[in-house]
XYZ file of N, CA and C in Angstrom:
588
model
N 111.727 93.773 89.562
C 112.617 94.411 88.618
C 112.494 93.800 87.226
N 112.161 92.529 87.152
C 112.050 91.870 85.857
C 110.919 92.478 85.050
N 109.795 92.783 85.703
C 108.671 93.384 85.005
C 109.077 94.726 84.385
N 109.834 95.526 85.129
C 110.248 96.845 84.655
C 111.431 96.772 83.695
N 112.178 95.685 83.738
C 113.361 95.514 82.901
C 113.296 94.155 82.206
N 112.482 94.034 81.163
C 112.274 92.716 80.546
C 113.557 92.086 79.996
N 114.582 92.898 79.717
C 115.826 92.347 79.186
C 116.777 91.880 80.284
N 116.383 92.100 81.544
C 117.227 91.705 82.663
C 117.334 90.185 82.709
N 118.553 89.702 82.750
C 118.777 88.254 82.806
C 119.441 87.889 84.122
N 118.993 86.803 84.703
C 119.578 86.338 85.944
C 120.616 85.273 85.651
N 121.739 85.401 86.322
C 122.833 84.459 86.137
C 122.883 83.509 87.333
N 123.740 82.529 87.245
C 123.961 81.627 88.370
C 124.486 82.412 89.573
N 125.275 83.430 89.311
C 125.803 84.277 90.386
C 124.666 84.981 91.137
N 123.670 85.475 90.401
C 122.504 86.096 91.035
C 121.765 85.069 91.911
N 121.542 83.911 91.354
C 120.846 82.854 92.077
C 121.600 82.490 93.354
N 122.907 82.301 93.234
C 123.726 81.934 94.401
C 123.683 83.014 95.473
N 123.723 84.276 95.048
C 123.653 85.391 95.991
C 122.326 85.359 96.749
N 121.218 85.224 96.033
C 119.893 85.174 96.663
C 119.791 84.004 97.637
N 120.287 82.871 97.223
C 120.239 81.682 98.070
C 121.039 81.895 99.354
N 122.210 82.507 99.230
C 123.052 82.769 100.403
C 122.373 83.753 101.362
N 121.765 84.802 100.824
C 121.086 85.787 101.676
C 119.906 85.146 102.400
N 119.144 84.335 101.688
C 118.007 83.645 102.284
C 118.477 82.688 103.380
N 119.532 81.943 103.108
C 120.079 81.008 104.093
C 120.515 81.747 105.354
N 121.147 82.918 105.183
C 121.592 83.702 106.337
C 120.402 84.138 107.198
N 119.338 84.610 106.575
C 118.156 85.071 107.318
C 117.486 83.909 108.038
N 117.383 82.771 107.388
C 116.703 81.628 107.993
C 117.428 81.103 109.232
N 118.714 81.419 109.389
C 119.487 80.988 110.552
C 119.276 81.893 111.766
N 118.604 83.024 111.580
C 118.473 83.997 112.664
C 117.118 83.911 113.347
N 116.973 84.684 114.401
C 115.673 84.772 115.078
C 114.676 85.577 114.248
N 115.126 86.180 113.146
C 114.239 86.921 112.251
C 113.742 86.066 111.089
N 113.887 84.786 111.213
C 113.353 83.849 110.230
C 111.837 84.055 110.150
N 111.316 84.502 109.011
C 109.870 84.773 108.939
C 109.001 83.540 109.141
N 109.572 82.366 108.944
C 108.798 81.136 109.144
C 108.485 80.899 110.616
N 109.200 81.610 111.507
C 108.978 81.467 112.946
C 108.231 82.660 113.532
N 107.688 83.508 112.666
C 107.013 84.729 113.104
C 105.527 84.679 112.768
N 104.758 85.503 113.457
C 103.348 85.668 113.108
C 103.285 86.800 112.079
N 103.104 86.435 110.840
C 103.154 87.392 109.740
C 101.813 88.114 109.602
N 101.883 89.438 109.593
C 100.712 90.284 109.362
C 100.616 90.589 107.870
N 101.769 90.876 107.253
C 101.805 91.170 105.819
C 103.214 90.951 105.299
N 103.302 90.446 104.077
C 104.584 90.291 103.391
C 104.519 91.090 102.102
N 105.591 91.805 101.803
C 105.623 92.679 100.614
C 104.375 93.561 100.608
N 104.154 94.260 101.728
C 102.948 95.070 101.907
C 103.042 96.352 101.084
N 102.266 96.399 99.998
C 102.217 97.597 99.170
C 101.387 98.650 99.888
N 101.866 99.888 99.869
C 101.061 100.973 100.425
C 101.012 102.140 99.448
N 99.914 102.861 99.538
C 99.709 104.056 98.742
C 99.004 105.053 99.648
N 99.753 106.050 100.083
C 99.212 107.035 101.006
C 98.773 108.277 100.247
N 97.530 108.637 100.394
C 97.042 109.891 99.836
C 97.367 110.962 100.872
N 98.300 111.833 100.545
C 98.759 112.841 101.490
C 97.777 114.014 101.497
N 96.777 113.905 102.373
C 95.759 114.941 102.504
C 96.231 116.107 103.364
N 97.425 115.980 103.938
C 97.960 117.009 104.815
C 98.276 118.283 104.023
N 98.334 119.395 104.714
C 98.632 120.677 104.091
C 100.014 120.624 103.422
N 100.082 121.196 102.219
C 101.364 121.292 101.522
C 101.633 120.183 100.527
N 100.662 119.272 100.325
C 100.851 118.169 99.391
C 99.918 118.257 98.184
N 99.306 119.420 97.980
C 98.384 119.580 96.879
C 99.149 120.010 95.622
N 98.604 119.626 94.474
C 99.186 120.078 93.213
C 98.064 120.546 92.290
N 98.448 121.415 91.373
C 97.500 121.935 90.385
C 98.334 122.351 89.178
N 98.022 121.790 88.012
C 98.763 122.133 86.800
C 97.899 121.843 85.586
N 98.387 122.273 84.436
C 97.688 121.973 83.185
C 98.412 120.829 82.500
N 97.627 119.874 82.018
C 98.179 118.739 81.288
C 98.926 119.252 80.062
N 100.166 118.795 79.883
C 100.996 119.294 78.778
C 100.523 118.796 77.410
N 99.675 117.783 77.373
C 99.193 117.244 76.096
C 97.942 117.979 75.621
N 96.924 118.025 76.484
C 95.656 118.620 76.041
C 95.266 119.903 76.775
N 96.093 120.344 77.722
C 95.814 121.598 78.422
C 94.755 121.503 79.507
N 94.234 120.292 79.747
C 93.198 120.141 80.764
C 93.802 120.326 82.166
N 93.032 120.899 83.084
C 93.559 121.111 84.439
C 93.641 119.793 85.211
N 94.691 119.647 85.976
C 94.874 118.479 86.843
C 95.146 118.996 88.243
N 94.485 118.397 89.223
C 94.749 118.769 90.599
C 94.467 117.585 91.510
N 95.094 117.613 92.658
C 94.918 116.532 93.616
C 95.954 116.620 94.711
N 96.185 115.493 95.356
C 97.169 115.397 96.429
C 98.261 114.422 96.030
N 99.446 114.679 96.520
C 100.565 113.777 96.297
C 100.242 112.399 96.862
N 100.618 111.367 96.119
C 100.491 109.995 96.595
C 101.902 109.480 96.891
N 102.073 108.859 98.027
C 103.346 108.253 98.379
C 103.147 106.749 98.355
N 103.948 106.069 97.543
C 103.806 104.620 97.386
C 105.084 103.918 97.803
N 104.930 102.683 98.244
C 106.099 101.898 98.604
C 105.711 100.470 98.928
N 106.717 99.708 99.304
C 106.509 98.312 99.696
C 107.329 98.049 100.950
N 106.659 97.525 101.963
C 107.326 97.126 103.200
C 107.634 95.638 103.081
N 108.890 95.262 103.307
C 109.292 93.861 103.139
C 108.424 92.906 103.958
N 108.315 93.173 105.262
C 107.613 92.231 106.137
C 107.062 92.972 107.348
N 105.844 92.602 107.760
C 105.246 93.113 108.988
C 104.842 91.899 109.815
N 105.346 91.830 111.049
C 105.011 90.713 111.928
C 104.395 91.246 113.216
N 103.616 90.392 113.872
C 103.004 90.767 115.146
C 103.860 90.230 116.280
N 104.257 91.134 117.176
C 105.022 90.724 118.354
C 104.097 90.402 119.515
N 103.044 91.202 119.659
C 101.973 90.928 120.617
C 100.731 91.662 120.113
N 99.633 91.591 120.857
C 98.376 92.154 120.343
C 98.420 93.667 120.135
N 99.391 94.343 120.726
C 99.506 95.795 120.579
C 100.683 96.232 119.712
N 101.543 95.297 119.307
C 102.820 95.687 118.704
C 103.119 94.939 117.426
N 103.487 95.707 116.398
C 103.974 95.102 115.153
C 105.437 95.486 114.953
N 106.099 94.650 114.167
C 107.485 94.927 113.781
C 107.542 95.012 112.265
N 108.076 96.115 111.796
C 108.275 96.338 110.370
C 109.709 95.916 110.081
N 109.881 94.932 109.204
C 111.213 94.391 108.926
C 111.627 94.778 107.514
N 112.839 95.319 107.417
C 113.396 95.712 106.127
C 114.735 94.988 105.976
N 114.822 94.105 104.990
C 116.043 93.336 104.760
C 117.005 94.123 103.889
N 118.266 94.158 104.277
C 119.297 94.879 103.539
C 120.446 93.923 103.218
N 120.814 93.862 101.945
C 121.950 93.008 101.566
C 123.231 93.813 101.419
N 123.115 95.132 101.434
C 124.289 95.990 101.280
C 124.892 96.361 102.621
N 125.758 97.363 102.571
C 126.440 97.827 103.770
C 125.566 98.805 104.544
N 125.871 98.923 105.831
C 125.135 99.834 106.718
C 125.720 101.248 106.584
N 125.628 101.768 105.355
C 126.187 103.086 105.085
C 125.127 103.978 104.452
N 125.278 105.267 104.674
C 124.491 106.250 103.953
C 125.104 106.324 102.560
N 124.349 105.938 101.535
C 124.932 105.865 100.187
C 125.331 107.246 99.686
N 124.752 108.293 100.265
C 125.078 109.640 99.844
C 126.422 110.103 100.412
N 126.641 109.863 101.710
C 127.863 110.349 102.353
C 128.928 109.268 102.500
N 128.534 107.999 102.447
C 129.478 106.908 102.669
C 129.711 106.630 104.147
N 129.104 107.429 105.023
C 129.270 107.281 106.474
C 128.459 106.093 106.990
N 129.030 105.359 107.945
C 128.336 104.240 108.581
C 127.113 104.763 109.333
N 125.942 104.153 109.109
C 124.719 104.587 109.786
C 124.730 104.119 111.241
N 124.297 105.031 112.119
C 124.142 104.744 113.538
C 122.645 104.780 113.863
N 122.274 104.374 115.076
C 120.855 104.336 115.442
C 120.176 105.689 115.247
N 120.830 106.787 115.616
C 120.233 108.110 115.427
C 119.904 108.368 113.958
N 120.737 107.873 113.054
C 120.494 108.057 111.617
C 119.224 107.353 111.175
N 118.917 106.216 111.775
C 117.716 105.474 111.394
C 116.452 106.262 111.737
N 116.474 106.967 112.876
C 115.312 107.770 113.259
C 115.050 108.902 112.271
N 116.082 109.371 111.604
C 115.954 110.480 110.653
C 115.724 109.999 109.222
N 115.814 108.721 108.984
C 115.721 108.162 107.640
C 114.314 108.346 107.064
N 114.238 109.003 105.910
C 112.939 109.300 105.293
C 112.164 108.025 104.967
N 112.834 107.034 104.404
C 112.134 105.794 104.038
C 111.567 105.096 105.270
N 112.347 105.002 106.340
C 111.865 104.324 107.542
C 110.705 105.085 108.173
N 110.802 106.404 108.190
C 109.696 107.205 108.724
C 108.451 107.048 107.859
N 108.644 106.921 106.557
C 107.509 106.713 105.651
C 106.908 105.326 105.875
N 107.739 104.306 106.074
C 107.225 102.968 106.391
C 106.385 103.015 107.660
N 106.884 103.742 108.659
C 106.156 103.833 109.921
C 104.814 104.527 109.734
N 104.817 105.618 108.973
C 103.579 106.336 108.674
C 102.588 105.415 107.958
N 103.089 104.670 106.988
C 102.236 103.728 106.254
C 101.699 102.637 107.175
N 102.567 102.090 108.021
C 102.135 101.022 108.930
C 101.079 101.521 109.902
N 101.225 102.750 110.364
C 100.228 103.308 111.273
C 98.870 103.415 110.581
N 98.880 103.772 109.307
C 97.620 103.912 108.570
C 97.068 102.567 108.099
N 97.959 101.630 107.746
C 97.512 100.318 107.273
C 97.044 99.408 108.408
N 97.691 99.529 109.556
C 97.427 98.623 110.678
C 97.116 99.427 111.941
N 96.022 100.209 111.944
C 95.735 101.097 113.076
C 95.400 100.362 114.379
N 95.119 99.079 114.297
C 94.777 98.316 115.496
C 95.990 98.107 116.414
N 97.201 98.340 115.901
C 98.412 98.200 116.702
C 98.881 99.585 117.140
N 99.074 99.760 118.454
C 99.491 101.080 118.919
C 101.008 101.228 118.993
N 101.744 100.135 118.953
C 103.206 100.200 119.024
C 103.819 99.653 117.737
N 104.872 100.337 117.281
C 105.550 99.911 116.054
C 107.059 99.915 116.276
N 107.674 98.828 115.877
C 109.135 98.714 115.912
C 109.582 98.498 114.477
N 110.641 99.181 114.100
C 111.215 98.975 112.766
C 112.568 98.329 112.948
N 112.772 97.225 112.243
C 114.048 96.529 112.296
C 114.628 96.428 110.902
N 115.849 96.922 110.768
C 116.609 96.752 109.531
C 117.567 95.604 109.775
N 117.553 94.646 108.885
C 118.451 93.504 109.032
C 119.514 93.600 107.948
N 120.700 94.012 108.362
C 121.839 94.067 107.440
C 122.460 92.674 107.422
N 122.063 91.904 106.446
C 122.415 90.492 106.400
C 123.926 90.288 106.388
N 124.649 91.166 105.685
C 126.103 91.001 105.568
C 126.893 92.080 106.301
N 126.215 92.902 107.102
C 126.934 94.006 107.726
C 126.380 94.356 109.107
N 126.421 93.404 110.021
C 126.095 93.717 111.406
C 124.778 93.205 111.926
N 123.952 92.618 111.072
C 122.702 92.050 111.546
C 121.614 93.073 111.792
N 120.741 92.811 112.805
C 119.563 93.655 113.000
C 119.846 94.922 113.813
N 119.137 95.979 113.449
C 119.119 97.238 114.186
C 117.655 97.629 114.305
N 117.183 97.836 115.543
C 115.769 98.124 115.764
C 115.580 99.488 116.411
N 114.496 100.145 115.997
C 114.079 101.404 116.606
C 112.573 101.345 116.832
N 112.098 102.046 117.846
C 110.650 102.132 118.065
C 110.185 103.503 117.601
N 108.984 103.553 117.073
C 108.450 104.785 116.510
C 107.160 105.163 117.224
N 106.860 106.473 117.217
C 105.592 106.949 117.763
C 105.113 108.126 116.925
N 104.047 108.795 117.385
C 103.421 109.843 116.584
C 104.352 111.022 116.304
N 105.348 111.265 117.150
C 106.308 112.343 116.873
C 107.050 112.069 115.573
N 107.357 110.808 115.333
C 108.071 110.442 114.114
C 107.175 110.597 112.891
N 105.873 110.362 113.060
C 104.949 110.565 111.945
C 104.937 112.016 111.514
N 104.932 112.925 112.481
C 104.963 114.353 112.152
C 106.263 114.685 111.418
N 107.367 114.132 111.899
C 108.663 114.373 111.241
C 108.654 113.813 109.819
N 108.055 112.643 109.632
C 107.988 112.039 108.294
C 107.175 112.916 107.355
N 106.036 113.393 107.842
C 105.188 114.256 107.016
C 105.932 115.544 106.669
N 106.616 116.133 107.653
C 107.374 117.363 107.398
C 108.490 117.138 106.382
N 109.198 116.010 106.493
C 110.287 115.708 105.563
C 109.754 115.467 104.157
N 108.667 114.710 104.046
C 108.068 114.465 102.737
C 107.575 115.774 102.113
N 106.957 116.621 102.939
C 106.466 117.912 102.446
C 107.635 118.759 101.922
N 108.718 118.799 102.683
C 109.891 119.586 102.272
C 110.461 119.051 100.954
N 110.573 117.745 100.829
C 111.090 117.146 99.586
C 110.167 117.454 98.419
N 108.872 117.335 98.648
C 107.888 117.604 97.605
C 107.977 119.058 97.152
N 108.065 119.978 98.103
C 108.160 121.396 97.768
C 109.454 121.681 96.995
N 110.540 121.026 97.374
C 111.800 121.207 96.642
C 111.661 120.748 95.193
N 110.991 119.624 95.006
C 110.791 119.113 93.644
C 109.934 120.085 92.839
N 108.899 120.619 93.465
C 107.993 121.535 92.770
C 108.645 122.857 92.389
N 109.429 123.435 93.317
C 109.838 124.819 93.148
C 111.326 125.060 92.929
N 112.183 124.092 93.168
C 113.622 124.323 93.032
C 114.042 124.135 91.579
N 114.365 125.221 90.938
C 114.769 125.161 89.529
C 116.252 124.874 89.370
N 117.015 124.964 90.447
C 118.454 124.723 90.399
C 118.816 123.551 91.306
N 118.252 122.401 91.008
C 118.463 121.220 91.837
C 119.925 120.809 91.782
N 120.506 120.605 92.958
C 121.886 120.128 93.024
C 121.859 118.619 92.878
N 122.500 118.129 91.831
C 122.480 116.699 91.567
C 123.746 116.063 92.123
N 123.586 114.903 92.721
C 124.749 114.204 93.270
C 125.789 113.929 92.201
N 125.344 113.592 91.004
C 126.302 113.242 89.952
C 127.165 114.417 89.538
N 126.759 115.650 89.879
C 127.544 116.837 89.548
C 128.515 117.233 90.656
N 128.465 116.557 91.788
C 129.366 116.893 92.884
C 130.743 116.287 92.625
N 131.789 116.923 93.162
C 133.167 116.488 92.879
C 133.462 115.028 93.205
N 132.861 114.507 94.265
C 133.140 113.121 94.655
C 132.058 112.159 94.208
N 131.359 112.484 93.118
C 130.225 111.660 92.692
C 130.646 110.254 92.283
N 131.903 110.043 91.934
C 132.348 108.695 91.546
C 132.227 107.701 92.689
N 132.188 108.222 93.930
C 132.087 107.311 95.071
C 130.643 106.897 95.343
N 129.681 107.508 94.658
C 128.284 107.201 94.892
C 127.824 106.103 93.945
N 127.450 104.977 94.506
C 127.020 103.829 93.712
C 125.894 104.203 92.759
N 124.865 104.856 93.296
C 123.705 105.144 92.461
C 124.055 106.120 91.327
N 124.991 107.017 91.570
C 125.384 107.939 90.501
C 126.117 107.193 89.399
N 126.932 106.236 89.782
C 127.682 105.471 88.779
C 126.788 104.521 87.995
N 125.809 103.934 88.653
C 125.011 102.886 88.034
C 123.684 103.372 87.472
N 123.151 104.484 87.987
C 121.791 104.860 87.616
C 121.650 106.193 86.930
N 122.613 107.068 87.082
C 122.492 108.387 86.446
C 122.998 108.335 85.011
N 122.291 109.024 84.133
C 122.738 109.054 82.737
C 123.860 110.079 82.586
């Protein structure tokens, strides 16, 4: 965040918060120092060659044609090896176990439908094809600890379908419903802090 926000200043409160979160994780069985680490802060960039992810437009500056496939990028906090066939994708969370959009407490079924987690799984399958089993664990450091789900190829199809649907909505929906315009938008953290 500092690179993207050069004016961002860290206070003692920020430092203390980070130290407390780190201390909490190190006390658990998810202490990365006790794991076989495959990758930390694993950057991924998926070229979505699947049907429905193509784009074609004219550059607004010089009118030159541009075409290609959507790229999906992200960073996975931690990938560890559980055994020779199984990796665990770990995502650390310092906030509450809530859907920030609805405010509802997330349950295990919600994790299976989560676009980000499905995208992490898709990325892990492509980045680490030597592992046939994948487990995703979200560690809510201050709100209930770890929650784990196992993923398979059915979830990859769902992830691709969800990404395709979102991409198509961005491309073609001229009347996007914005959260900040909804009546209860004041309850949405991201609307209060990030929307202009």
